[in-house]
């Protein structure tokens, strides 16, 4: 049973300005609820007992916000001073991890069953994915007939599948060494997909778990779309 989750929440959210001039990206409200609140509630409902927030921009507001949460005793915070990629954020959390763990992007909306479906998967290494109509906009995975991932591509011009990486991952504790040994990418960042490719190269099976919906909240227009959604449709997908 996975008991620890790492939430990535250090980004500035520049495309969400002016909201993010004063509000951390993971606390941007959507339909009256800060983005990450739904994630935190889903993690706790799925049995997660400890949440490590990797924070950076306006970190004091995140700490203050979750300090008022009824489960605040379960929360810890690690500062990411240099924004050096998703893999860099996980690397910072490694000293706090001594068991299998989740990694969740804190700035997305996920289907109500998304976290539980990844937690409950019998596989120890999992990438949550969603089917999308425009896979060229996303990192995508290809799988074999058993749902084991055989390839990962970032925004391919000719996608081999429509399974987009959604931002919820499960790793065994053995994954720590792959993040610790992660080299810088050509972009000068530590990239989480590179760590996963290293695991796959060593023969570690990585399962894809498909759930019903994910919404990457990255622009003001996307927030407007969510605010304009029919109440019943929003509740059915996101809770």
Coordinates of N, CA and C in Angstrom, one line a residue:
X1 N 0.8 -1.2 0.0 CA 0.0 0.0 0.0 C 0.9 1.2 0.0
X2 N 0.6 2.2 -0.9 CA 1.3 3.4 -1.0 C 0.8 4.4 0.1
X3 N 1.7 5.0 0.9 CA 1.2 5.8 1.9 C 1.8 7.3 1.8
X4 N 2.7 7.5 0.9 CA 3.4 8.8 0.7 C 3.1 9.3 -0.7
X5 N 2.8 10.6 -0.8 CA 2.7 11.3 -2.1 C 3.5 12.6 -2.1
X6 N 4.1 12.8 -3.2 CA 4.8 14.1 -3.5 C 4.0 14.9 -4.4
X7 N 3.7 16.1 -4.1 CA 2.9 17.0 -4.9 C 3.9 18.1 -5.4
X8 N 4.0 18.2 -6.8 CA 4.9 19.2 -7.4 C 4.1 20.6 -7.5
X9 N 4.6 21.6 -6.8 CA 3.9 22.8 -6.8 C 4.8 24.1 -6.7
X10 N 5.9 24.0 -7.4 CA 6.9 25.1 -7.3 C 6.8 26.1 -8.4
X11 N 6.0 25.8 -9.5 CA 6.0 26.6 -10.7 C 5.4 28.0 -10.5
X12 N 5.7 28.9 -11.4 CA 5.2 30.3 -11.3 C 3.9 30.5 -11.9
X13 N 3.5 29.7 -13.0 CA 2.3 29.9 -13.7 C 2.2 31.2 -14.4
X14 N 3.2 31.5 -15.2 CA 3.2 32.8 -15.8 C 2.1 33.0 -16.8
X15 N 1.6 31.9 -17.4 CA 0.5 32.1 -18.4 C -0.8 32.3 -17.7
X16 N -0.8 32.3 -16.4 CA -2.1 32.5 -15.6 C -2.0 33.9 -14.9
X17 N -1.1 34.7 -15.3 CA -1.1 36.1 -14.8 C -2.3 36.9 -15.3
X18 N -2.9 37.8 -14.6 CA -2.4 38.3 -13.4 C -2.8 37.6 -12.1
X19 N -3.6 36.5 -12.2 CA -4.0 35.7 -11.0 C -2.8 35.3 -10.2
X20 N -1.8 34.8 -10.9 CA -0.6 34.2 -10.2 C 0.4 35.3 -9.8
X21 N 0.1 36.5 -10.0 CA 0.9 37.6 -9.4 C 0.9 37.5 -7.9
X22 N -0.3 37.1 -7.4 CA -0.5 37.0 -5.9 C -0.9 35.7 -5.4
X23 N -1.2 34.7 -6.3 CA -1.6 33.4 -5.9 C -0.7 32.3 -6.5
X24 N -0.2 31.4 -5.7 CA 0.6 30.3 -6.3 C -0.3 29.5 -7.3
X25 N 0.4 29.0 -8.3 CA -0.4 28.3 -9.4 C -1.3 27.2 -8.8
X26 N -0.8 26.4 -7.9 CA -1.5 25.2 -7.4 C -2.7 25.7 -6.6
X27 N -2.8 26.9 -6.2 CA -3.9 27.4 -5.4 C -4.9 28.3 -6.2
X28 N -4.6 28.4 -7.5 CA -5.6 29.1 -8.4 C -7.0 28.5 -8.3
X29 N -8.0 29.3 -8.0 CA -9.3 28.7 -7.8 C -10.0 28.4 -9.2
X30 N -10.6 27.2 -9.2 CA -11.4 26.8 -10.3 C -12.8 26.4 -9.7
X31 N -13.8 27.2 -10.1 CA -15.2 27.0 -9.6 C -15.2 27.0 -8.1
X32 N -14.4 28.0 -7.6 CA -14.4 28.3 -6.2 C -13.5 27.5 -5.3
X33 N -12.8 26.5 -5.9 CA -11.9 25.6 -5.1 C -10.5 25.7 -5.6
X34 N -9.5 25.9 -4.8 CA -8.1 25.9 -5.2 C -7.8 24.6 -5.9
X35 N -7.0 24.7 -7.0 CA -6.7 23.5 -7.8 C -6.3 22.3 -7.0
X36 N -5.3 22.6 -6.1 CA -4.6 21.4 -5.4 C -5.5 20.9 -4.3
X37 N -6.5 21.6 -3.9 CA -7.4 21.1 -2.8 C -8.1 19.8 -3.2
X38 N -8.5 19.8 -4.5 CA -9.2 18.5 -5.0 C -8.2 17.4 -5.0
X39 N -6.9 17.7 -5.3 CA -5.9 16.6 -5.3 C -5.6 16.1 -3.9
X40 N -5.5 17.0 -3.0 CA -5.2 16.6 -1.6 C -6.3 15.8 -1.1
X41 N -7.6 16.2 -1.3 CA -8.7 15.4 -0.8 C -8.7 14.0 -1.5
X42 N -8.4 13.9 -2.7 CA -8.4 12.6 -3.4 C -7.3 11.7 -2.8
X43 N -6.1 12.3 -2.5 CA -5.0 11.5 -1.9 C -5.4 11.0 -0.6
X44 N -6.0 11.8 0.2 CA -6.4 11.4 1.6 C -7.5 10.3 1.5
X45 N -8.5 10.5 0.6 CA -9.5 9.5 0.4 C -9.0 8.2 -0.1
X46 N -7.9 8.2 -0.8 CA -7.2 7.0 -1.4 C -6.3 6.3 -0.3
X47 N -6.2 6.9 0.9 CA -5.4 6.2 1.9 C -4.0 6.8 2.1
X48 N -3.7 7.9 1.4 CA -2.4 8.5 1.6 C -2.3 9.1 3.0
X49 N -1.2 8.8 3.7 CA -1.0 9.2 5.0 C 0.0 10.4 5.2
X50 N 0.7 10.7 4.1 CA 1.8 11.7 4.2 C 1.9 12.3 2.9
X51 N 1.9 13.7 2.9 CA 2.0 14.4 1.6 C 3.2 15.4 1.7
X52 N 4.1 15.3 0.8 CA 5.3 16.2 0.7 C 5.0 17.1 -0.4
X53 N 4.9 18.4 -0.1 CA 4.8 19.4 -1.1 C 6.1 20.0 -1.5
X54 N 6.4 20.0 -2.8 CA 7.6 20.6 -3.3 C 7.2 22.0 -3.7
X55 N 7.6 23.0 -3.0 CA 7.1 24.4 -3.3 C 8.2 25.3 -3.6
X56 N 7.8 26.5 -4.2 CA 8.8 27.5 -4.6 C 8.2 28.9 -4.6
X57 N 7.7 29.3 -5.7 CA 7.1 30.6 -5.9 C 5.9 30.8 -4.9
X58 N 5.9 31.8 -4.1 CA 4.9 32.1 -3.1 C 4.7 30.9 -2.2
X59 N 5.7 30.3 -1.8 CA 5.6 29.1 -1.0 C 5.0 29.3 0.4
X60 N 5.2 30.5 0.9 CA 4.6 30.9 2.2 C 3.1 30.8 2.2
X61 N 2.5 31.1 1.0 CA 1.0 31.1 0.9 C 0.5 29.6 0.9
X62 N 1.3 28.8 0.2 CA 0.9 27.4 0.2 C 1.0 26.8 1.6
X63 N 2.1 27.1 2.3 CA 2.2 26.6 3.7 C 1.1 27.1 4.6
X64 N 0.8 28.4 4.4 CA -0.3 28.9 5.3 C -1.6 28.3 4.9
X65 N -1.9 28.1 3.6 CA -3.2 27.6 3.2 C -3.3 26.2 3.8
X66 N -2.3 25.3 3.6 CA -2.5 23.9 4.1 C -2.2 23.8 5.5
X67 N -1.7 24.8 6.2 CA -1.6 24.8 7.6 C -3.0 24.8 8.3
X68 N -4.0 25.3 7.6 CA -5.3 25.4 8.1 C -6.2 24.2 7.7
X69 N -5.6 23.2 7.0 CA -6.3 22.0 6.5 C -6.5 21.1 7.7
X70 N -7.6 20.4 7.8 CA -7.9 19.5 8.9 C -6.9 18.3 9.0
X71 N -6.2 18.1 7.9 CA -5.1 17.0 7.9 C -3.7 17.6 7.8
X72 N -3.6 18.8 8.3 CA -2.3 19.5 8.2 C -1.1 18.7 8.8
X73 N -1.4 17.9 9.8 CA -0.3 17.2 10.5 C 0.3 16.2 9.5
X74 N -0.3 15.8 8.4 CA 0.2 14.9 7.4 C 1.1 15.6 6.4
X75 N 1.2 16.9 6.4 CA 1.9 17.6 5.3 C 3.3 18.0 5.7
X76 N 4.2 18.0 4.7 CA 5.5 18.5 4.8 C 5.9 19.3 3.6
X77 N 6.9 20.2 3.7 CA 7.2 21.1 2.6 C 8.7 21.1 2.4
X78 N 9.0 21.1 1.1 CA 10.4 21.2 0.7 C 10.5 22.3 -0.4
X79 N 11.5 23.2 -0.2 CA 11.6 24.3 -1.1 C 12.5 24.0 -2.3
X80 N 11.9 24.3 -3.5 CA 12.7 24.2 -4.7 C 13.1 25.5 -5.2
X81 N 14.3 25.9 -4.8 CA 14.8 27.3 -5.1 C 15.1 27.4 -6.6
X82 N 15.7 26.4 -7.2 CA 16.0 26.5 -8.6 C 15.0 25.6 -9.4
X83 N 14.3 26.1 -10.3 CA 13.3 25.4 -11.1 C 14.0 24.6 -12.2
X84 N 14.5 23.4 -11.8 CA 15.3 22.6 -12.8 C 14.6 21.4 -13.2
X85 N 13.3 21.4 -13.4 CA 12.5 20.3 -14.0 C 11.8 19.5 -13.0
X86 N 10.9 18.7 -13.5 CA 10.1 17.8 -12.7 C 11.0 16.8 -12.0
X87 N 12.0 16.3 -12.7 CA 12.9 15.3 -12.1 C 13.7 16.0 -11.0
X88 N 14.0 17.3 -11.1 CA 14.7 18.0 -10.1 C 13.9 18.1 -8.8
X89 N 12.6 18.4 -9.0 CA 11.7 18.5 -7.9 C 11.6 17.1 -7.1
X90 N 11.5 16.0 -7.8 CA 11.5 14.7 -7.2 C 12.8 14.5 -6.5
X91 N 13.9 14.8 -7.1 CA 15.2 14.6 -6.5 C 15.3 15.3 -5.1
X92 N 14.7 16.5 -5.0 CA 14.7 17.2 -3.7 C 13.9 16.4 -2.6
X93 N 12.9 15.7 -3.0 CA 12.1 15.0 -2.1 C 12.7 13.7 -1.7
X94 N 13.7 13.2 -2.4 CA 14.2 11.8 -2.1 C 14.6 11.6 -0.6
X95 N 15.3 12.5 0.1 CA 15.6 12.3 1.5 C 14.4 12.0 2.4
X96 N 13.2 12.5 1.9 CA 12.0 12.3 2.8 C 11.3 11.0 2.4
X97 N 11.8 10.2 1.5 CA 11.1 9.1 1.0 C 11.8 7.8 1.4
X98 N 11.1 6.8 2.0 CA 11.7 5.6 2.4 C 10.8 4.4 2.0
X99 N 9.9 4.6 1.1 CA 8.9 3.6 0.7 C 8.4 3.9 -0.7
X100 N 7.6 3.1 -1.2 CA 6.9 3.4 -2.5 C 6.1 4.7 -2.4
X101 N 6.0 5.4 -3.5 CA 5.5 6.8 -3.4 C 4.8 7.2 -4.7
X102 N 3.9 8.1 -4.5 CA 3.2 8.8 -5.7 C 3.9 10.1 -6.0
X103 N 3.8 10.5 -7.2 CA 4.2 11.9 -7.6 C 3.0 12.4 -8.4
X104 N 2.5 13.6 -8.0 CA 1.3 14.2 -8.6 C 1.6 15.7 -8.9
X105 N 1.3 16.1 -10.2 CA 1.4 17.5 -10.5 C 0.2 18.2 -9.8
X106 N 0.6 19.3 -9.2 CA -0.4 20.0 -8.3 C -1.3 21.0 -9.0
X107 N -1.1 21.1 -10.4 CA -1.8 22.2 -11.1 C -2.7 21.7 -12.2
X108 N -3.2 20.5 -12.0 CA -4.2 19.9 -12.9 C -5.5 19.5 -12.2
X109 N -6.5 19.4 -13.0 CA -7.7 18.7 -12.5 C -7.8 17.3 -13.0
X110 N -8.1 16.4 -12.1 CA -8.1 15.0 -12.5 C -9.5 14.4 -12.2
X111 N -9.8 13.4 -13.0 CA -11.1 12.7 -12.8 C -11.2 12.2 -11.4
X112 N -12.4 12.1 -10.8 CA -12.6 11.8 -9.4 C -11.9 10.5 -9.0
X113 N -11.8 9.5 -9.9 CA -11.3 8.2 -9.5 C -9.8 8.1 -9.9
X114 N -9.2 9.2 -10.4 CA -7.8 9.1 -11.0 C -6.8 8.6 -10.0
X115 N -6.7 9.3 -8.8 CA -5.7 9.0 -7.8 C -5.9 7.6 -7.3
X116 N -7.1 7.2 -7.0 CA -7.4 5.8 -6.5 C -7.0 4.8 -7.5
X117 N -7.2 5.0 -8.8 CA -6.9 4.0 -9.8 C -5.4 3.8 -9.9
X118 N -4.6 4.8 -9.7 CA -3.2 4.6 -9.7 C -2.7 3.9 -8.4
X119 N -3.2 4.4 -7.3 CA -2.9 3.8 -6.0 C -3.2 2.3 -5.9
X120 N -4.4 2.0 -6.4 CA -4.9 0.6 -6.3 C -4.3 -0.3 -7.4
X121 N -3.6 0.2 -8.4 CA -3.0 -0.7 -9.4 C -2.0 -1.7 -8.7
X122 N -2.1 -3.0 -9.1 CA -1.1 -3.9 -8.5 C 0.3 -3.7 -8.9
X123 N 0.5 -2.9 -10.0 CA 1.9 -2.6 -10.5 C 2.5 -1.6 -9.5
X124 N 3.9 -1.8 -9.3 CA 4.6 -0.9 -8.4 C 5.0 0.4 -9.1
X125 N 5.2 0.4 -10.4 CA 5.6 1.5 -11.2 C 4.5 1.8 -12.2
X126 N 3.9 3.0 -12.1 CA 2.7 3.3 -12.9 C 2.7 4.7 -13.4
X127 N 2.3 4.9 -14.7 CA 2.0 6.2 -15.2 C 0.5 6.3 -15.4
X128 N -0.2 7.3 -14.8 CA -1.6 7.5 -15.2 C -1.7 8.2 -16.5
X129 N -2.6 7.7 -17.3 CA -2.8 8.3 -18.7 C -4.3 8.5 -19.0
X130 N -4.5 9.4 -19.9 CA -5.9 9.6 -20.4 C -5.9 9.6 -21.9
X131 N -7.0 9.2 -22.5 CA -7.1 9.2 -24.0 C -7.5 10.6 -24.4
X132 N -6.7 11.2 -25.4 CA -7.0 12.5 -25.9 C -7.1 12.5 -27.4
X133 N -7.9 13.5 -27.9 CA -8.0 13.6 -29.4 C -6.9 14.3 -30.1
X134 N -6.0 14.9 -29.3 CA -4.9 15.7 -29.9 C -3.5 15.3 -29.3
X135 N -3.1 14.1 -29.4 CA -1.9 13.6 -28.6 C -0.6 14.3 -29.0
X136 N -0.6 15.0 -30.1 CA 0.6 15.8 -30.5 C 0.9 16.9 -29.5
X137 N -0.1 17.3 -28.7 CA 0.1 18.3 -27.7 C 0.7 17.9 -26.4
X138 N 0.9 16.6 -26.2 CA 1.2 16.0 -24.9 C 2.4 15.1 -25.0
X139 N 2.9 14.7 -23.8 CA 3.8 13.6 -23.7 C 2.9 12.4 -23.8
X140 N 3.2 11.4 -24.7 CA 2.4 10.2 -24.8 C 3.1 8.9 -24.6
X141 N 2.4 7.9 -24.3 CA 3.0 6.6 -24.1 C 2.4 5.6 -25.1
X142 N 3.2 4.6 -25.5 CA 2.7 3.4 -26.2 C 2.8 2.2 -25.3
X143 N 1.9 1.3 -25.5 CA 1.8 0.1 -24.6 C 1.7 -1.1 -25.4
X144 N 2.1 -2.3 -24.8 CA 1.8 -3.6 -25.4 C 0.4 -4.0 -25.0
X145 N 0.1 -5.2 -25.4 CA -1.3 -5.7 -25.2 C -1.7 -5.8 -23.7
X146 N -0.7 -6.0 -22.8 CA -0.9 -6.1 -21.4 C -1.0 -4.8 -20.7
X147 N -0.8 -3.7 -21.4 CA -0.8 -2.3 -20.8 C 0.5 -1.9 -20.2
X148 N 1.6 -2.7 -20.5 CA 2.9 -2.3 -20.1 C 3.5 -1.2 -21.1
X149 N 4.1 -0.2 -20.6 CA 4.5 0.9 -21.4 C 5.8 0.4 -22.1
X150 N 5.9 0.6 -23.5 CA 7.0 0.3 -24.2 C 7.7 1.5 -24.9
X151 N 7.1 2.7 -24.8 CA 7.7 3.9 -25.3 C 7.1 5.1 -24.8
X152 N 7.9 6.2 -24.7 CA 7.4 7.5 -24.2 C 8.0 8.5 -25.2
X153 N 7.1 9.4 -25.6 CA 7.5 10.5 -26.6 C 6.9 11.8 -26.1
X154 N 7.6 12.9 -26.3 CA 7.2 14.2 -25.9 C 6.7 15.0 -27.1
X155 N 5.4 15.2 -27.1 CA 4.7 16.0 -28.2 C 5.2 15.5 -29.6
X156 N 4.9 14.3 -29.9 CA 5.4 13.8 -31.2 C 4.6 14.3 -32.4
X157 N 5.3 14.6 -33.5 CA 4.6 15.0 -34.7 C 3.6 14.0 -35.2
X158 N 4.0 12.7 -35.1 CA 3.2 11.6 -35.6 C 3.0 10.6 -34.4
X159 N 2.0 10.9 -33.6 CA 1.8 10.1 -32.4 C 1.5 8.7 -32.7
X160 N 2.1 7.8 -31.9 CA 1.9 6.3 -32.1 C 0.7 5.9 -31.3
X161 N 0.2 6.7 -30.4 CA -1.0 6.4 -29.6 C -1.7 7.7 -29.2
X162 N -2.8 7.5 -28.6 CA -3.5 8.7 -28.1 C -3.6 8.7 -26.5
X163 N -2.6 8.0 -25.9 CA -2.6 8.0 -24.4 C -1.6 9.0 -23.9
X164 N -2.2 10.1 -23.3 CA -1.4 11.2 -22.8 C -1.0 11.0 -21.4
X165 N 0.2 11.4 -21.0 CA 0.7 11.3 -19.7 C -0.1 12.4 -18.9
X166 N -0.8 11.9 -17.8 CA -1.7 12.8 -17.1 C -1.2 13.6 -15.9
X167 N -0.1 13.1 -15.3 CA 0.5 13.8 -14.2 C 0.3 13.2 -12.9
X168 N 0.0 11.9 -12.9 CA 0.0 11.1 -11.6 C 0.8 9.8 -11.9
X169 N 1.8 9.6 -11.0 CA 2.8 8.5 -11.1 C 2.9 7.7 -9.8
X170 N 3.2 6.5 -9.9 CA 3.5 5.7 -8.8 C 4.9 5.0 -9.0
X171 N 5.7 5.1 -8.0 CA 7.1 4.6 -8.1 C 7.4 3.7 -6.9
X172 N 8.1 2.6 -7.2 CA 8.7 1.8 -6.1 C 9.8 2.6 -5.4
X173 N 10.1 2.2 -4.2 CA 11.2 2.9 -3.5 C 12.5 2.8 -4.3
X174 N 12.7 1.7 -5.1 CA 13.9 1.5 -5.9 C 14.1 2.6 -6.9
X175 N 13.0 3.3 -7.2 CA 13.2 4.4 -8.2 C 14.0 5.5 -7.7
X176 N 14.2 5.6 -6.4 CA 15.0 6.7 -5.9 C 16.4 6.8 -6.6
X177 N 17.0 5.7 -6.8 CA 18.4 5.7 -7.4 C 18.4 6.2 -8.8
X178 N 17.3 6.0 -9.5 CA 17.2 6.5 -10.9 C 17.1 8.1 -10.9
X179 N 16.3 8.6 -10.0 CA 16.2 10.0 -9.9 C 17.5 10.6 -9.4
X180 N 18.2 9.9 -8.4 CA 19.4 10.5 -7.9 C 20.5 10.5 -9.0
X181 N 20.5 9.5 -9.9 CA 21.5 9.5 -11.0 C 21.1 10.2 -12.3
X182 N 20.0 10.9 -12.2 CA 19.4 11.5 -13.4 C 20.3 12.6 -14.0
X183 N 20.7 12.5 -15.3 CA 21.5 13.5 -15.8 C 20.7 14.7 -16.3
X184 N 21.3 15.8 -16.5 CA 20.6 17.0 -17.1 C 20.2 16.7 -18.5
X185 N 19.1 17.1 -18.9 CA 18.6 17.0 -20.3 C 19.3 18.1 -21.2
X186 N 19.1 18.0 -22.5 CA 19.7 19.1 -23.3 C 19.1 20.5 -23.0
X187 N 17.9 20.5 -22.4 CA 17.3 21.7 -22.0 C 17.9 22.3 -20.7
X188 N 18.8 21.5 -20.1 CA 19.4 21.9 -18.8 C 18.5 21.6 -17.6
X189 N 17.6 20.7 -17.7 CA 16.7 20.3 -16.6 C 16.8 18.8 -16.3
X190 N 16.3 18.4 -15.1 CA 16.2 17.0 -14.8 C 14.7 16.6 -15.1
X191 N 14.6 15.7 -16.1 CA 13.3 15.4 -16.7 C 12.8 14.1 -16.1
X192 N 11.6 14.0 -15.6 CA 11.0 12.8 -15.1 C 10.9 11.7 -16.1
X193 N 10.5 12.0 -17.3 CA 10.5 10.9 -18.3 C 11.8 10.2 -18.6
X194 N 12.9 11.0 -18.4 CA 14.2 10.4 -18.6 C 14.5 9.3 -17.5
X195 N 14.1 9.6 -16.3 CA 14.2 8.7 -15.2 C 13.4 7.4 -15.5
X196 N 12.2 7.6 -16.0 CA 11.4 6.4 -16.3 C 12.0 5.6 -17.4
X197 N 12.5 6.3 -18.4 CA 13.2 5.5 -19.5 C 14.4 4.7 -19.0
X198 N 15.1 5.3 -18.0 CA 16.2 4.5 -17.4 C 15.7 3.3 -16.7
X199 N 14.6 3.4 -16.0 CA 14.0 2.2 -15.4 C 13.6 1.2 -16.4
X200 N 13.0 1.6 -17.5 CA 12.6 0.7 -18.6 C 13.8 0.0 -19.2
X201 N 14.8 0.8 -19.4 CA 16.1 0.2 -20.0 C 16.6 -0.9 -19.1
X202 N 16.4 -0.8 -17.8 CA 16.9 -1.8 -16.9 C 15.9 -2.9 -16.7
X203 N 14.8 -2.9 -17.5 CA 13.9 -4.0 -17.4 C 12.8 -3.9 -16.4
X204 N 12.7 -2.7 -15.8 CA 11.6 -2.5 -14.8 C 10.3 -2.3 -15.6
X205 N 9.3 -3.1 -15.3 CA 8.0 -2.9 -16.0 C 7.3 -1.6 -15.5
X206 N 6.8 -0.8 -16.4 CA 6.0 0.4 -16.1 C 4.6 0.2 -16.7
X207 N 3.6 0.2 -15.9 CA 2.2 0.0 -16.3 C 1.6 1.4 -16.6
X208 N 0.7 1.3 -17.6 CA -0.2 2.5 -17.9 C -1.6 2.2 -17.2
X209 N -2.0 3.2 -16.5 CA -3.4 3.1 -15.9 C -4.2 4.2 -16.5
X210 N -5.3 3.9 -17.2 CA -6.1 4.8 -17.9 C -7.3 5.3 -17.0
X211 N -7.5 6.6 -16.9 CA -8.7 7.0 -16.2 C -9.4 8.0 -17.1
X212 N -10.5 8.5 -16.6 CA -11.5 9.1 -17.5 C -11.2 10.6 -17.9
X213 N -10.5 11.3 -17.1 CA -10.3 12.7 -17.4 C -9.2 13.4 -16.7
X214 N -8.6 14.4 -17.4 CA -7.5 15.2 -16.9 C -7.7 16.6 -17.6
X215 N -7.5 17.7 -16.9 CA -7.5 19.0 -17.5 C -6.3 19.7 -17.0
X216 N -5.4 20.0 -17.9 CA -4.2 20.8 -17.6 C -4.5 22.3 -17.5
X217 N -4.5 22.9 -16.3 CA -5.0 24.2 -16.2 C -3.7 25.1 -16.3
X218 N -3.5 25.6 -17.5 CA -2.3 26.4 -17.7 C -2.5 27.8 -18.2
X219 N -3.7 28.1 -18.7 CA -4.0 29.4 -19.2 C -5.3 30.0 -18.7
X220 N -5.5 31.3 -18.8 CA -6.7 31.9 -18.4 C -7.9 31.4 -19.2
X221 N -7.6 31.1 -20.5 CA -8.7 30.6 -21.3 C -9.2 29.3 -20.8
X222 N -8.3 28.4 -20.4 CA -8.7 27.1 -19.9 C -9.5 27.2 -18.6
X223 N -9.2 28.2 -17.7 CA -10.0 28.4 -16.6 C -11.4 28.9 -17.0
X224 N -11.5 29.8 -18.0 CA -12.8 30.2 -18.4 C -13.6 29.1 -19.0
X225 N -13.0 28.1 -19.7 CA -13.7 26.9 -20.2 C -14.2 26.1 -19.0
X226 N -13.5 25.9 -18.0 CA -13.9 25.1 -16.9 C -15.1 25.9 -16.1
X227 N -14.9 27.2 -16.0 CA -16.0 27.9 -15.3 C -17.3 27.9 -16.1
X228 N -17.2 27.7 -17.4 CA -18.4 27.8 -18.3 C -19.0 26.4 -18.4
X229 N -18.3 25.3 -17.9 CA -18.9 24.0 -18.1 C -20.2 23.8 -17.3
X230 N -21.1 23.0 -17.9 CA -22.3 22.6 -17.2 C -22.0 22.0 -15.8
X231 N -22.7 22.4 -14.8 CA -22.4 21.9 -13.4 C -22.5 20.4 -13.4
X232 N -23.4 19.8 -14.0 CA -23.6 18.4 -13.9 C -22.4 17.7 -14.6
X233 N -22.0 18.2 -15.8 CA -20.9 17.6 -16.5 C -19.6 17.7 -15.7
X234 N -19.4 18.9 -15.1 CA -18.2 19.1 -14.3 C -18.1 18.1 -13.1
X235 N -19.3 18.0 -12.4 CA -19.3 17.2 -11.2 C -19.1 15.7 -11.6
X236 N -19.7 15.3 -12.7 CA -19.6 13.9 -13.2 C -18.1 13.5 -13.4
X237 N -17.4 14.4 -14.0 CA -16.0 14.1 -14.3 C -15.0 14.3 -13.2
X238 N -15.1 15.5 -12.5 CA -14.1 15.9 -11.6 C -14.6 15.9 -10.1
X239 N -15.9 15.7 -9.9 CA -16.4 15.6 -8.5 C -16.7 17.0 -7.9

